XYZ file of N, CA, C and O in Angstrom:
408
model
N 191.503 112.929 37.505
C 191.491 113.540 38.810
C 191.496 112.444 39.870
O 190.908 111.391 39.625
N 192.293 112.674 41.350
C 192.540 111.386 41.604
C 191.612 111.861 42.756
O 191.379 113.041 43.021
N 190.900 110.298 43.686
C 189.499 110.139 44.200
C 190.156 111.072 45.357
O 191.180 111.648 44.988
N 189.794 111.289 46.530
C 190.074 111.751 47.699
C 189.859 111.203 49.080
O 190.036 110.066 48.642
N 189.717 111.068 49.895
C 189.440 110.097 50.741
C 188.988 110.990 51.472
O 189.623 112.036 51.338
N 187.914 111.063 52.414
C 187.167 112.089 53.048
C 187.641 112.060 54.290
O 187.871 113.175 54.759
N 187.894 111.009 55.078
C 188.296 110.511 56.409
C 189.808 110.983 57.166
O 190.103 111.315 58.314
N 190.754 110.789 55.595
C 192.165 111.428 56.179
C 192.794 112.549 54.999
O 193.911 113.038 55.166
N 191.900 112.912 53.732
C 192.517 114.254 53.225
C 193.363 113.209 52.294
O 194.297 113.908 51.900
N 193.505 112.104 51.819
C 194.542 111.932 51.400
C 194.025 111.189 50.303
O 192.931 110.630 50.381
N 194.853 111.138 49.125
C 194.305 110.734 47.207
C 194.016 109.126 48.027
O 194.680 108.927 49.045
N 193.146 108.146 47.617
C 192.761 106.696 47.350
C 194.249 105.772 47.418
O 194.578 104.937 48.260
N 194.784 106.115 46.557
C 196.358 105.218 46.803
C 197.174 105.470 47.601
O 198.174 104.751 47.572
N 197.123 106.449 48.524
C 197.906 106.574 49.647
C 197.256 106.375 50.738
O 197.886 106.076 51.752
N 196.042 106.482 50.758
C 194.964 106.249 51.990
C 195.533 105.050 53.160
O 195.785 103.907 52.778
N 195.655 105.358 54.247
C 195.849 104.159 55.154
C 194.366 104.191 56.095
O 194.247 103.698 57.217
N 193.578 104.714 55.525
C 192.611 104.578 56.590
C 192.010 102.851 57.466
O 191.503 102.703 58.578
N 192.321 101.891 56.485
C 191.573 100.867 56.505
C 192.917 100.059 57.624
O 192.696 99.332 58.592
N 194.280 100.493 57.080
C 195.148 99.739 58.289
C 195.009 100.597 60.216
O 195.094 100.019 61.300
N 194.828 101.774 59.986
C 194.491 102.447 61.039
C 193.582 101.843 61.902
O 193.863 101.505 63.051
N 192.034 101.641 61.140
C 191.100 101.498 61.964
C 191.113 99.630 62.412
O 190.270 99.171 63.182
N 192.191 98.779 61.781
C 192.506 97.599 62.037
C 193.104 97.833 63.067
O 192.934 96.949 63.907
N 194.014 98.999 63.511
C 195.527 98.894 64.482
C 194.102 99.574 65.713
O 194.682 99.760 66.783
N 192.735 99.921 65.854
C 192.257 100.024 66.665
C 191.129 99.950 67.098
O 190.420 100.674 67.797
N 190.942 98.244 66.232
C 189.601 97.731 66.486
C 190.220 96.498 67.728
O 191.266 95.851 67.690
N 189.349 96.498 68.559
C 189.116 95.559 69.340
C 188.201 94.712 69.329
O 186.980 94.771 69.476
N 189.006 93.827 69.116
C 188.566 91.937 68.765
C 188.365 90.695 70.296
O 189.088 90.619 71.289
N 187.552 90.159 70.068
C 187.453 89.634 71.093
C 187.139 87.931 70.889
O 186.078 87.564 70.384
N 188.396 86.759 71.434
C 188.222 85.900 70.739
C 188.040 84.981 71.663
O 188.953 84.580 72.385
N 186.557 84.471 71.732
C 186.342 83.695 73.329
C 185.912 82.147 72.816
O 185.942 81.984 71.596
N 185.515 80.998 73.648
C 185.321 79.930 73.199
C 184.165 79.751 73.843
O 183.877 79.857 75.035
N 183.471 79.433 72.793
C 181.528 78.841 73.729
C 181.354 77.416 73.232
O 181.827 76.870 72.236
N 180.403 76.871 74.360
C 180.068 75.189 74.216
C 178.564 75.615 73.316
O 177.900 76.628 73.533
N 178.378 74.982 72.695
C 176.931 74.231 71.845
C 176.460 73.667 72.276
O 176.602 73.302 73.443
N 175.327 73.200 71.147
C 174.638 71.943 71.709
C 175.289 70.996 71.624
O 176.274 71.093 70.892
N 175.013 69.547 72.391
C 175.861 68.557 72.297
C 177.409 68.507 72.677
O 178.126 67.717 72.062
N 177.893 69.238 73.567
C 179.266 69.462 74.369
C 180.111 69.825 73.051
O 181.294 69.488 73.007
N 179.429 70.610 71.815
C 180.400 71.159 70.982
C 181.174 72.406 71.082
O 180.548 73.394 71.465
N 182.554 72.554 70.778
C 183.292 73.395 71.175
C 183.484 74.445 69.917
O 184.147 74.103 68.937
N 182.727 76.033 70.022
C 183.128 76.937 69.017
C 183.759 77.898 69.232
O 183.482 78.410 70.317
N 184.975 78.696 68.319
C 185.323 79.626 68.818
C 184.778 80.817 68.050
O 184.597 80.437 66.894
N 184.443 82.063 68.184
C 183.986 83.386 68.361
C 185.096 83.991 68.304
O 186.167 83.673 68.821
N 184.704 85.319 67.346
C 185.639 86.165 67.131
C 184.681 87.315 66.613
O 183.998 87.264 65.590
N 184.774 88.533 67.663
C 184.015 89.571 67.676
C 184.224 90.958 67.437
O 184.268 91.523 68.529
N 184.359 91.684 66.588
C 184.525 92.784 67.046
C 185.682 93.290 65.651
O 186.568 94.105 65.907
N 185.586 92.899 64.686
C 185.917 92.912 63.312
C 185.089 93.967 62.607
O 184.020 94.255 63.144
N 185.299 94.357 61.900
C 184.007 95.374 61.396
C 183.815 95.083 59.650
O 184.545 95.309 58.685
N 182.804 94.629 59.768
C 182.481 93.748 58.373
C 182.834 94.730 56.844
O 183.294 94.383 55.756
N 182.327 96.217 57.431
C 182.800 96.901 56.425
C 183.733 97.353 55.966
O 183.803 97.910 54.870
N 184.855 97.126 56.979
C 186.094 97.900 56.697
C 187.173 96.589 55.826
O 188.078 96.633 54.993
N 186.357 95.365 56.682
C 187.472 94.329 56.154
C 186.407 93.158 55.585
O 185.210 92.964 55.798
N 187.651 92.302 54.560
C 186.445 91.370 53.746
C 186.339 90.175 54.761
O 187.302 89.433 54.955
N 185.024 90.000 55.462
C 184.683 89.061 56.299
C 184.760 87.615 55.823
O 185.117 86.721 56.589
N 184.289 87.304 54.056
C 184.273 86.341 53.924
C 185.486 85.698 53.852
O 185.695 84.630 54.427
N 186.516 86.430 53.004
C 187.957 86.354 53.122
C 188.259 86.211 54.019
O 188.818 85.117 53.937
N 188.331 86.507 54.927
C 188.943 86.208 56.434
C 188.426 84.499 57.059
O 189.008 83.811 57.898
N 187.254 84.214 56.356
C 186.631 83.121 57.160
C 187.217 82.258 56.401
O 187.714 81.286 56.970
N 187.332 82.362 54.870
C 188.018 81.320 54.087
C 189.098 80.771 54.407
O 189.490 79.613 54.256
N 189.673 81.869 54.966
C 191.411 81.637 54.940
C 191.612 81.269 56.635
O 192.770 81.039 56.985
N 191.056 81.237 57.174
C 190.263 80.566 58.638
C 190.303 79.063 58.714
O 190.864 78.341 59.539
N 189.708 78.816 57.856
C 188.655 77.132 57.670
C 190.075 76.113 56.606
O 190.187 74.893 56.489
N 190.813 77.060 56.095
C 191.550 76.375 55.641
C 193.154 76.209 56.375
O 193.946 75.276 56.241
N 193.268 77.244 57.038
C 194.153 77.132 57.401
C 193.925 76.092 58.856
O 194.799 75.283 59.167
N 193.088 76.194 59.386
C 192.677 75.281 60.526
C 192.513 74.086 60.336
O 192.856 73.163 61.075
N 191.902 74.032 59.189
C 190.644 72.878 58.922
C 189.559 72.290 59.153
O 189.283 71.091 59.192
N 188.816 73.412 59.339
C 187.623 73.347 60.556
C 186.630 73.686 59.628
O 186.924 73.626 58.434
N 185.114 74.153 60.087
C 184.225 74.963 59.286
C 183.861 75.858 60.354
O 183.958 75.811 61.580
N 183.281 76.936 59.269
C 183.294 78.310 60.167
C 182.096 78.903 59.225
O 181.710 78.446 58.150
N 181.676 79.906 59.842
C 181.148 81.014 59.141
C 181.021 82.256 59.701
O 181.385 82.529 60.844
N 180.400 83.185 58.756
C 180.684 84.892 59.265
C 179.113 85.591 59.117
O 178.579 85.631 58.009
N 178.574 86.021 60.081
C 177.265 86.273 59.793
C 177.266 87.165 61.067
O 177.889 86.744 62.042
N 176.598 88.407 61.147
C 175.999 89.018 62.463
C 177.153 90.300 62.788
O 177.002 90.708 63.940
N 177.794 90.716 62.354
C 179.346 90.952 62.690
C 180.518 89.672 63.130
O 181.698 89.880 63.412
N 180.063 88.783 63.107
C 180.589 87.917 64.085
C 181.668 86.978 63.638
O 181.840 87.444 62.512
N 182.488 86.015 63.726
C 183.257 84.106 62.788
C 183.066 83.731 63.785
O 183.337 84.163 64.905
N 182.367 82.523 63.286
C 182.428 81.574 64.402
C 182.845 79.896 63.308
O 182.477 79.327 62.280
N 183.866 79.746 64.483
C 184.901 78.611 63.845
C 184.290 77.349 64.797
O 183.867 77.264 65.950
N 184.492 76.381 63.617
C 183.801 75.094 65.005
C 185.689 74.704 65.954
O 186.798 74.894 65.455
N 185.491 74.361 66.821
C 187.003 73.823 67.769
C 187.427 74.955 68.120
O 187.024 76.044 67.711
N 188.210 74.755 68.850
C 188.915 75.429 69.792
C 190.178 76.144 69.186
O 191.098 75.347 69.368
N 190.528 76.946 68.732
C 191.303 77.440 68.077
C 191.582 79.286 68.685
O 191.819 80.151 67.841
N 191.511 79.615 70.072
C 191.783 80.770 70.532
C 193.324 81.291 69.944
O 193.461 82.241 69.174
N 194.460 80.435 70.494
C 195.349 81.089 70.661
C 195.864 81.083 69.092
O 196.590 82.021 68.763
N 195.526 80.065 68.087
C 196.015 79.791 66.727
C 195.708 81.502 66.234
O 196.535 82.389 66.025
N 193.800 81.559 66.128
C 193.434 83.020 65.780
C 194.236 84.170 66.120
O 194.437 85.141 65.391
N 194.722 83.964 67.400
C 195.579 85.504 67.763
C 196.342 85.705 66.682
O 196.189 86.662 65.922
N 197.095 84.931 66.568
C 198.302 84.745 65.698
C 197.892 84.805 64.376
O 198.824 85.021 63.601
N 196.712 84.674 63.826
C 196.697 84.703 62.395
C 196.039 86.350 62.404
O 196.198 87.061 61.412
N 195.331 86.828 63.567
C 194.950 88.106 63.133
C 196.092 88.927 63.179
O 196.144 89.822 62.336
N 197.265 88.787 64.194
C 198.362 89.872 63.968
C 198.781 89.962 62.778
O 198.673 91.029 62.174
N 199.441 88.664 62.105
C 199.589 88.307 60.883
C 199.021 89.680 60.146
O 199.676 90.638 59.735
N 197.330 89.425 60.108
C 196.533 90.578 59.275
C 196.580 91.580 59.289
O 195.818 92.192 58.541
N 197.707 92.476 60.338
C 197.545 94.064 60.585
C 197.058 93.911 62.245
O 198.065 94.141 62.915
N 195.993 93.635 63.066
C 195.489 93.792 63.957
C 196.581 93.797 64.992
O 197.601 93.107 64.995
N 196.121 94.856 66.029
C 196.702 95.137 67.099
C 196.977 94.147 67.986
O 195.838 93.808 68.306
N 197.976 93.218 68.807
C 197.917 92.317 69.460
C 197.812 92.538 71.001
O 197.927 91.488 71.632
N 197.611 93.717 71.793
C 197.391 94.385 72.483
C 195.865 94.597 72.732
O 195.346 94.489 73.843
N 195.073 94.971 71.361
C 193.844 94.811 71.228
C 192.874 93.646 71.123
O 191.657 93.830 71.130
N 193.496 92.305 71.016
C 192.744 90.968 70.641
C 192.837 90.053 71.963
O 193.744 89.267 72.235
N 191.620 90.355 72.764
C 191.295 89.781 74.120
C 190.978 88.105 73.972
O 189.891 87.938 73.419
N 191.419 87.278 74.203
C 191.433 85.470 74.291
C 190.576 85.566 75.699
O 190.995 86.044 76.753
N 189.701 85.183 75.535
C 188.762 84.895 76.738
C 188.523 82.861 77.236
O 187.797 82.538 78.176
């Protein structure tokens, strides 16, 4: 018997629920100073449950080459990397309309 998906009526393998709620989450990707005039960038507004956070940070840190981590809802990447992120979240599904560069 095949699973059902409660959210859109529709069997598990056809389900798009998880690209949907990507095409209308709003992300918010701003740059804050640290201690010591260090430069991090922030990326907010991801929803840890719908998508794999750590995955996302991995493929972050490598593709940049930076270190990062994901904790709070939150990634925070060390450097400055606003406009690179836009571009790797469209990449992922995300709305580019929805992903505010502050």
């Amino acid at each position: 018997m095949a699973v059902i998906c409660k959210k859109c009526g529709l069997p598990d393998d056809l389900c798009a629920c998880g690209e949907l709620d990507k095409e209308e989450a709003r992300v918010v990707v701003r740059l804050e100073t640290r201690r010591f005039s260090k430069t991090t960038t922030l990326i907010e507004g991801i929803n840890p449950k719908l998508s794999d956070m750590q995955k996302i940070v991995k493929d972050l840190k490598s593709t940049f080459a930076c270190g990062g981590t994901a904790k709070d809802g939150f990634i925070m990447l060390q450097g400055d990397h606003r406009d690179d992120v836009k571009n790797y979240l469209v990449k992922l599904g995300f709305n580019e309309a929805a992903i505010e560069v502050q």
